[in-house]
Amino acid sequence: MDPRLNQLLQNNTVWTGRHWQQQVPAHGTGYQELDQHLPGQGLPKGAITEIHYHQDGIGELRLLMPMLAKLSQEKRWIIFIAPPHIPYGPALAAMGVDLSKVLVVHPSKIKDELWTLEQALKSGACSAVLAWPKDVTDPQIRRLQLAAQKGDAMGIFFYRRQRAQSPAALRLALSSQQNVVNIGIEKRKGGWPLPAQPMDLGNNAITGQHSANVLKGPWEH
Amino acid sequence: MRWLYLHFPDLALELGNGGLVAEQPQACLDKENLISSLNKAAADAGLQQGMRLSTALALCPVLEQVSVSPLQLHQGLQALAQAAYDLAGPLSLAPPSGLLIELSSMQRLYGSDQALLACLHDNFQKLGHQLCSGIGATPLAARLLAEVDMGPLPLESGWEMLRSLSLCALGLPVNLNARLQRAGLRQIGQLLDLPRMELGKRYGATLLSVLGRLEGSLKEARQLYHPPEGFERQLIFNHEVSQAQALLFPLSAQLQALALFLEKRQLACSQLQLTLYFRAQEPLELTLRGAEPLWRHHDWRDIAQLQLEKLRLDAPAVAIALQAQQFSPRAPGNNALFEPSRPNEPLLGRLITRLGEQAIQGICLNENHCPEEAFLWVRPGENCAVKPQKALRPLWLLPSPEPLDDAPDIIRGPERLASGWWQNSISRDYFIARHPQGGLCWTFKDKEERWYLHGWFG
């Protein structure tokens, strides 16, 4: 190889595509097939993750449950800001989430919602902030991203509608076809987007179907 | 015994303008409308202490008069005593604007008078107060020396200095003073040299008692200062404040005083009462509440700021008062040394203040089979020891069941839930079903065979 090229590589000025998973601090989701495609083997810490889904009940919360169960062992809050339905205590507890760390906040105005979001992210008192923002602009997301960084909180935003692009660190898209949940990675730091792949979020455990190729879901371990 | 007298010559002015250095000439008047204290700008304009108001206004038409109520003056002196109490123990108030400290018992602690004095000067300068001090063998001697502001002198030369002071410094009644002047007595020393018996016969007991106090043959009554138990501060504005946001600035200073108060006693408080006073209306009372006991200045400031942002004033405020309530001993520092996370309470306090208490809820389990009753909304962080059920439940529950048009595409079930025959009884068959749009949902059929959607396996 050209010695000049070698020099560039040694100075770390050229991205080689092999080391993309390394430096990002992250929390594992508990789903190994997903984790291995994510930078840092999980959802990024101190940053915003966006989850797109088109329909309630396809696994948008189950995707996070193993991680939230782990985060609820911390001293900090897990906070739901203006959720579309009631986060159901018995189910959360059954999946190992410590309910005494869960807060549900219902701001009455959109302005209050954004304010709450920022306060929760930057306070350092929340490990995960789950929100369903409706009208949020890119500059606002950038600002929230900084807040998350400051408070070392994971911001997880759910969208029902497709956003064209956004400054969030990670974007996942959930869709379902018949009995299968597909997860695509639309944006990840230091890597190409990944097309949707089928994943088991414990659907079989809920539906009671036991096929031969049951993957390790959150209830089995 | 040796006494240290601290004299605050500009106390009224300093209290009146709330710690701000004013550019324009300002002065305070005493009861007889004579100027009792004035700022630098006023002095530059040629005004002097003891001048009549009319003279002063003739010299300086833009002179601003700062009025301070006796109560405010008293509170200000209390605050000064509080600040001095941190440094010296045997302390008493000498109204209207002085503090008296017994020095000999402080000797061992500080080594020298100068060390104590340096600390005191430093402390009060930080608080924005000018002070003069004097050391004397009696409280009165110390006070007279402080008022002429020669700096602290050793006892011997202090006494010399005292003897050379004019008689007026004693503050005797005006006609007694005039009679002494007529008799040719000009200086305190001349008076002290005269035989007491004769002086008493001619000028009465008032003079004798003053001389006795000066020399130490008469003891002065004084009351030791003890710091107050509760916290209450009032601030009267010079200018009316019509914007609620603008109240934050004076309030911040009071919160700083509160933080100091709590710090000294190792206390925290969970509620503050803020009272706004108006010229013609009833006072407005606001309660600032922290989710948990707070003691840091900036935590309370954040909560106050949120409260003031929401507030719209109908009329300009003329004064505010801050009162702290619900004290509790500060939780012992059981945080690990390197633990980065701060306690939760500032966030909760902020959220509750802006959104209201009902908007922030925690969840806990309830032992009840009815799905709507299987959990309770509780105060954040509350824990109840109910074991989670083994049954399969959805992560989302709809606030109230939604009627469905058709029977859903059932995957699993039924699970019969019947409970509460003593009140709103339910009897439902629950199914896990596939929603036409693709999600897994929790549906039930009631006794009348009607279908409802009740949750999502999110």
XYZ file of C-alpha atoms in Angstrom, chain B residues 1-443:
443
model
C -13.656 43.515 80.450
C -13.215 44.950 77.052
C -15.973 45.740 74.646
C -16.131 46.004 70.917
C -18.801 48.202 69.457
C -19.688 47.880 65.782
C -21.369 50.941 64.384
C -23.125 50.800 61.011
C -23.373 54.440 59.969
C -25.233 53.887 56.688
C -27.426 51.001 57.762
C -30.717 52.684 56.932
C -29.528 53.656 53.473
C -28.092 50.212 52.776
C -31.306 48.526 53.804
C -33.392 51.018 51.904
C -31.871 50.420 48.517
C -31.718 46.658 48.893
C -28.013 46.175 48.496
C -27.724 48.094 45.230
C -25.303 50.940 44.874
C -27.333 53.833 43.550
C -25.844 56.355 41.163
C -28.151 59.192 42.058
C -27.892 61.087 45.389
C -29.847 59.375 48.149
C -30.360 60.192 51.792
C -32.256 58.960 54.800
C -33.990 61.303 57.193
C -34.430 60.932 60.904
C -37.520 61.832 62.916
C -36.832 65.542 62.873
C -36.366 65.603 59.091
C -32.616 65.965 59.422
C -30.392 63.929 57.162
C -29.169 60.912 59.116
C -27.240 59.110 56.413
C -26.344 59.815 52.824
C -24.545 58.103 49.990
C -21.435 59.184 48.191
C -23.234 60.926 45.368
C -25.138 63.012 47.906
C -21.959 63.844 49.799
C -20.344 64.948 46.539
C -23.265 67.287 45.984
C -22.295 69.029 49.228
C -24.808 67.506 51.600
C -23.845 66.696 55.165
C -25.234 64.756 58.024
C -27.615 66.711 60.206
C -28.684 69.048 57.404
C -32.309 70.067 57.095
C -34.256 68.548 54.246
C -35.072 71.974 52.829
C -31.391 72.928 52.758
C -30.490 69.635 51.217
C -33.087 69.951 48.477
C -31.920 73.464 47.738
C -28.396 72.165 47.247
C -29.361 69.086 45.361
C -32.827 69.093 43.806
C -32.559 65.512 42.480
C -31.996 64.097 45.963
C -33.912 60.886 46.470
C -35.278 60.199 49.885
C -34.987 56.624 51.099
C -37.425 55.766 53.832
C -36.930 52.815 56.077
C -39.496 51.703 58.601
C -38.410 51.027 62.188
C -39.442 47.403 61.708
C -37.266 47.094 58.634
C -34.378 48.646 60.530
C -34.875 46.198 63.349
C -34.918 43.256 60.947
C -31.816 44.560 59.262
C -30.035 44.763 62.585
C -31.169 41.244 63.393
C -29.641 40.062 60.141
C -26.383 41.801 61.026
C -26.416 40.177 64.435
C -26.955 36.848 62.744
C -23.919 37.418 60.552
C -21.797 38.481 63.522
C -23.048 35.583 65.631
C -21.168 33.213 63.372
C -17.927 34.808 64.471
C -18.424 35.971 68.027
C -20.560 34.563 70.791
C -21.435 37.060 73.510
C -23.303 39.516 71.363
C -26.029 41.999 72.016
C -28.030 44.386 69.887
C -27.526 48.115 70.358
C -30.402 49.706 68.434
C -30.775 51.499 66.159
C -27.612 50.573 64.299
C -24.990 48.942 66.435
C -23.806 45.644 67.816
C -21.911 45.080 71.017
C -19.470 42.226 71.453
C -17.723 41.230 74.636
C -14.097 40.839 73.656
C -12.243 39.178 76.509
C -14.041 35.862 76.105
C -13.131 35.829 72.417
C -9.453 36.355 73.235
C -8.467 32.733 73.307
C -10.330 31.874 70.142
C -8.829 34.543 67.948
C -5.540 35.303 69.718
C -5.812 39.015 69.091
C -8.556 41.590 68.715
C -7.243 42.418 65.283
C -7.903 38.907 64.010
C -11.538 39.014 65.117
C -11.961 42.500 63.750
C -10.533 41.521 60.403
C -12.997 38.622 60.177
C -15.930 40.842 61.075
C -14.953 43.570 58.635
C -14.521 41.022 55.901
C -17.873 39.446 56.595
C -19.837 42.678 56.643
C -18.124 44.118 53.628
C -19.187 41.024 51.725
C -22.752 41.679 52.797
C -22.416 45.223 51.534
C -22.374 47.091 54.839
C -20.044 49.850 55.957
C -18.951 49.677 59.548
C -16.783 51.478 62.096
C -15.564 49.871 65.258
C -14.296 50.976 68.634
C -12.848 49.153 71.603
C -13.396 50.435 75.111
C -13.432 49.374 78.730
C -17.187 49.964 78.926
C -19.899 49.531 76.302
C -20.550 53.274 76.212
C -16.883 54.119 75.779
C -16.609 51.626 72.946
C -19.662 53.109 71.335
C -18.426 56.709 71.496
C -15.123 55.639 69.991
C -16.851 53.717 67.229
C -19.008 56.683 66.355
C -16.025 58.953 65.783
C -14.505 56.190 63.669
C -10.831 56.415 64.548
C -10.362 52.702 64.051
C -9.782 50.477 67.070
C -7.235 52.020 69.442
C -5.512 50.323 72.372
C -7.362 50.880 75.640
C -4.938 53.552 76.940
C -4.902 55.810 73.906
C -8.590 55.097 73.462
C -9.262 56.647 76.821
C -7.154 59.678 75.904
C -9.112 59.993 72.713
C -12.351 59.732 74.606
C -11.391 62.515 76.994
C -10.716 64.837 74.112
C -14.136 64.233 72.508
C -16.677 67.001 72.462
C -19.462 66.849 75.014
C -22.048 66.591 72.236
C -20.884 63.038 71.551
C -22.465 61.903 74.839
C -25.907 62.482 73.388
C -27.231 64.248 76.475
C -30.616 65.992 76.463
C -30.377 69.253 74.550
C -30.925 71.682 77.441
C -28.581 69.779 79.744
C -25.973 69.905 77.036
C -26.543 73.653 76.628
C -26.172 74.228 80.390
C -22.871 72.350 80.423
C -21.663 74.330 77.438
C -22.559 77.563 79.212
C -20.517 76.426 82.186
C -17.518 76.272 79.870
C -17.306 72.533 79.611
C -16.334 71.551 76.105
C -14.723 68.136 76.331
C -15.641 64.930 78.051
C -12.317 64.949 79.923
C -13.156 68.235 81.612
C -16.405 66.767 82.862
C -14.772 63.605 84.170
C -12.291 65.637 86.252
C -15.035 67.347 88.249
C -16.232 65.923 91.579
C -19.295 63.794 91.065
C -21.186 64.950 94.125
C -21.200 68.556 92.947
C -22.091 67.601 89.394
C -24.998 65.573 90.656
C -26.295 68.381 92.794
C -26.162 70.847 89.949
C -27.096 68.851 86.842
C -29.113 65.914 88.153
C -28.875 62.142 88.074
C -29.045 61.800 84.269
C -25.555 63.144 83.859
C -24.206 61.000 86.692
C -25.633 57.824 85.215
C -24.126 58.585 81.831
C -20.728 59.217 83.410
C -21.094 56.076 85.512
C -21.773 54.028 82.428
C -18.840 55.624 80.676
C -16.411 54.821 83.485
C -17.815 51.466 84.336
C -19.083 52.115 87.858
C -22.622 51.553 86.574
C -23.420 48.351 84.722
C -25.380 48.633 81.542
C -28.401 46.412 81.029
C -27.991 44.338 77.916
C -29.573 41.289 76.494
C -27.625 38.540 74.825
C -28.596 37.852 71.248
C -29.896 34.419 70.353
C -30.510 33.476 66.733
C -34.198 33.050 65.889
C -35.749 29.637 65.418
C -37.809 30.308 62.330
C -37.055 32.113 59.106
C -39.048 35.116 58.058
C -37.867 38.007 55.921
C -39.664 40.996 54.627
C -38.525 43.357 51.947
C -40.207 46.640 51.155
C -39.459 47.923 47.675
C -38.460 51.479 46.924
C -40.197 51.252 43.587
C -43.343 49.335 42.889
C -42.834 46.155 40.918
C -45.449 45.430 38.298
C -43.854 42.424 36.568
C -43.949 39.160 38.441
C -40.692 38.085 36.808
C -38.923 41.093 38.235
C -39.667 39.839 41.736
C -37.199 37.062 41.187
C -34.240 39.322 41.767
C -35.089 40.478 45.291
C -36.480 37.045 46.048
C -33.235 35.442 45.045
C -31.399 37.458 47.675
C -33.876 36.295 50.288
C -33.503 32.703 49.197
C -29.780 33.093 49.572
C -30.339 34.211 53.141
C -32.613 31.220 53.616
C -29.972 28.858 52.284
C -27.488 30.320 54.752
C -30.007 29.985 57.573
C -30.633 26.334 56.724
C -26.960 25.614 56.231
C -26.089 26.874 59.719
C -28.685 24.657 61.343
C -28.265 21.630 59.075
C -31.938 21.835 58.207
C -33.950 21.577 55.043
C -37.427 22.879 54.436
C -40.108 21.659 52.106
C -42.406 24.640 51.884
C -42.021 28.374 51.547
C -44.727 30.934 51.988
C -44.281 33.921 49.752
C -46.512 36.892 50.454
C -46.845 39.770 48.026
C -48.141 43.033 49.407
C -50.006 45.600 47.331
C -50.943 49.170 47.957
C -54.710 48.800 47.902
C -55.389 45.087 47.678
C -55.317 42.155 49.981
C -51.875 40.515 50.130
C -51.405 37.573 47.800
C -50.067 34.402 49.354
C -48.146 31.898 47.267
C -46.879 28.566 48.436
C -43.668 27.271 46.960
C -43.398 23.593 47.478
C -40.523 21.226 46.933
C -41.308 17.574 46.402
C -38.839 16.840 49.145
C -37.015 19.001 51.690
C -34.607 21.316 49.899
C -31.861 23.507 51.167
C -29.882 24.655 48.150
C -30.417 28.199 47.015
C -30.660 27.369 43.314
C -33.198 24.586 43.812
C -35.558 26.971 45.528
C -34.781 29.620 42.970
C -35.820 27.314 40.149
C -39.115 26.581 41.863
C -39.714 30.249 42.591
C -38.964 31.107 38.981
C -41.512 28.622 37.705
C -44.117 29.934 40.099
C -43.457 33.528 39.117
C -43.571 32.709 35.401
C -47.158 31.598 35.805
C -48.125 34.588 37.893
C -49.826 37.646 36.480
C -49.973 40.624 38.831
C -53.163 42.699 38.890
C -51.452 45.512 40.707
C -47.832 46.412 41.348
C -46.310 44.818 44.434
C -44.845 47.054 47.105
C -43.274 44.451 49.364
C -42.617 40.748 49.658
C -42.217 38.516 52.656
C -40.718 35.072 52.691
C -41.418 32.555 55.396
C -40.015 29.057 55.576
C -42.176 26.245 56.842
C -41.928 22.525 57.518
C -38.357 22.240 58.627
C -36.775 18.862 58.788
C -33.277 17.766 59.668
C -31.218 17.338 56.576
C -30.862 13.739 55.525
C -27.436 12.485 56.502
C -25.099 12.406 53.562
C -25.447 8.774 52.599
C -24.580 9.383 48.971
C -21.493 7.603 47.868
C -18.569 9.888 47.301
C -18.234 9.333 43.588
C -21.855 8.828 42.745
C -22.573 11.202 39.903
C -26.348 11.241 40.044
C -27.991 14.015 41.977
C -31.047 13.232 44.079
C -34.370 13.327 42.292
C -36.149 15.974 44.255
C -35.219 19.100 42.267
C -36.719 17.647 39.082
C -39.914 16.544 40.794
C -40.263 19.868 42.556
C -39.903 21.695 39.262
C -42.390 19.489 37.459
C -44.950 19.726 40.245
C -44.601 23.484 40.426
C -45.192 24.012 36.729
C -47.611 21.228 35.837
C -49.465 20.799 39.096
C -49.384 17.906 41.510
C -52.026 15.846 39.694
C -49.997 15.759 36.469
C -47.137 13.704 37.921
C -47.977 10.235 39.058
C -46.305 7.046 40.041
C -47.775 3.585 39.598
C -48.194 0.818 42.091
C -49.973 -2.516 42.084
C -53.256 -3.214 43.772
C -54.623 -6.591 44.781
C -57.720 -6.640 42.675
C -58.740 -8.776 39.753
C -60.576 -6.082 37.909
C -58.086 -4.837 35.257
C -58.874 -1.175 35.882
C -58.304 -1.662 39.609
C -55.185 -3.779 39.406
C -53.014 -0.705 39.709
C -53.175 2.609 41.541
C -51.943 6.054 40.744
C -49.754 7.092 43.639
C -47.317 9.803 44.617
C -44.013 9.482 42.746
C -41.650 6.917 44.174
C -44.157 5.270 46.481
C -43.790 1.565 46.768
C -46.360 -0.971 47.829
C -45.549 -4.554 48.500
C -47.912 -6.341 46.141
C -46.421 -9.191 44.168
C -46.925 -8.963 40.411
C -49.414 -11.445 38.985
C -48.272 -14.235 36.759
C -51.100 -13.666 34.295
C -50.342 -12.294 30.865
C -51.284 -8.621 30.701
C -50.867 -5.986 28.006
C -48.373 -3.150 28.424
C -50.932 -0.565 27.348
C -54.320 -0.215 28.964
C -56.978 2.041 27.465
C -58.377 4.465 30.046
C -61.826 3.080 29.336
C -62.832 0.125 27.143
C -63.709 1.049 23.553
C -66.647 -0.744 21.933
C -65.765 -2.804 18.871
C -68.058 -3.211 15.889
C -67.197 -6.799 15.023
C -65.920 -9.800 16.850
C -62.112 -9.663 16.668
C -59.741 -12.234 15.250
C -59.143 -14.210 18.424
C -55.788 -15.810 19.055
C -55.917 -16.888 22.644
C -58.444 -17.017 25.424
C -60.776 -16.804 27.104
C -59.729 -15.723 30.551
C -62.746 -15.031 32.701
C -62.462 -12.119 35.093
C -65.332 -11.643 37.482
C -65.037 -9.536 40.552
C -66.504 -6.811 42.637
C -70.019 -8.210 43.146
C -70.325 -5.810 46.077
C -69.935 -2.707 43.933
C -69.581 -2.233 40.150
C -69.443 -5.857 39.345
C -67.690 -7.002 36.207
C -67.937 -10.289 34.454
C -65.867 -10.420 31.320
C -64.187 -12.948 29.092
C -60.834 -11.600 28.001
C -59.177 -12.607 24.732
C -55.931 -11.838 23.047
C -56.785 -10.889 19.505
C -55.259 -9.584 16.347
C -56.398 -6.150 15.388
C -57.292 -5.754 11.693
C -54.448 -3.264 11.379
C -51.853 -5.664 12.709
C -51.315 -5.132 16.428
C -51.958 -7.551 19.246
C -54.762 -6.312 21.435
C -56.587 -7.271 24.579
C -60.330 -7.511 24.074
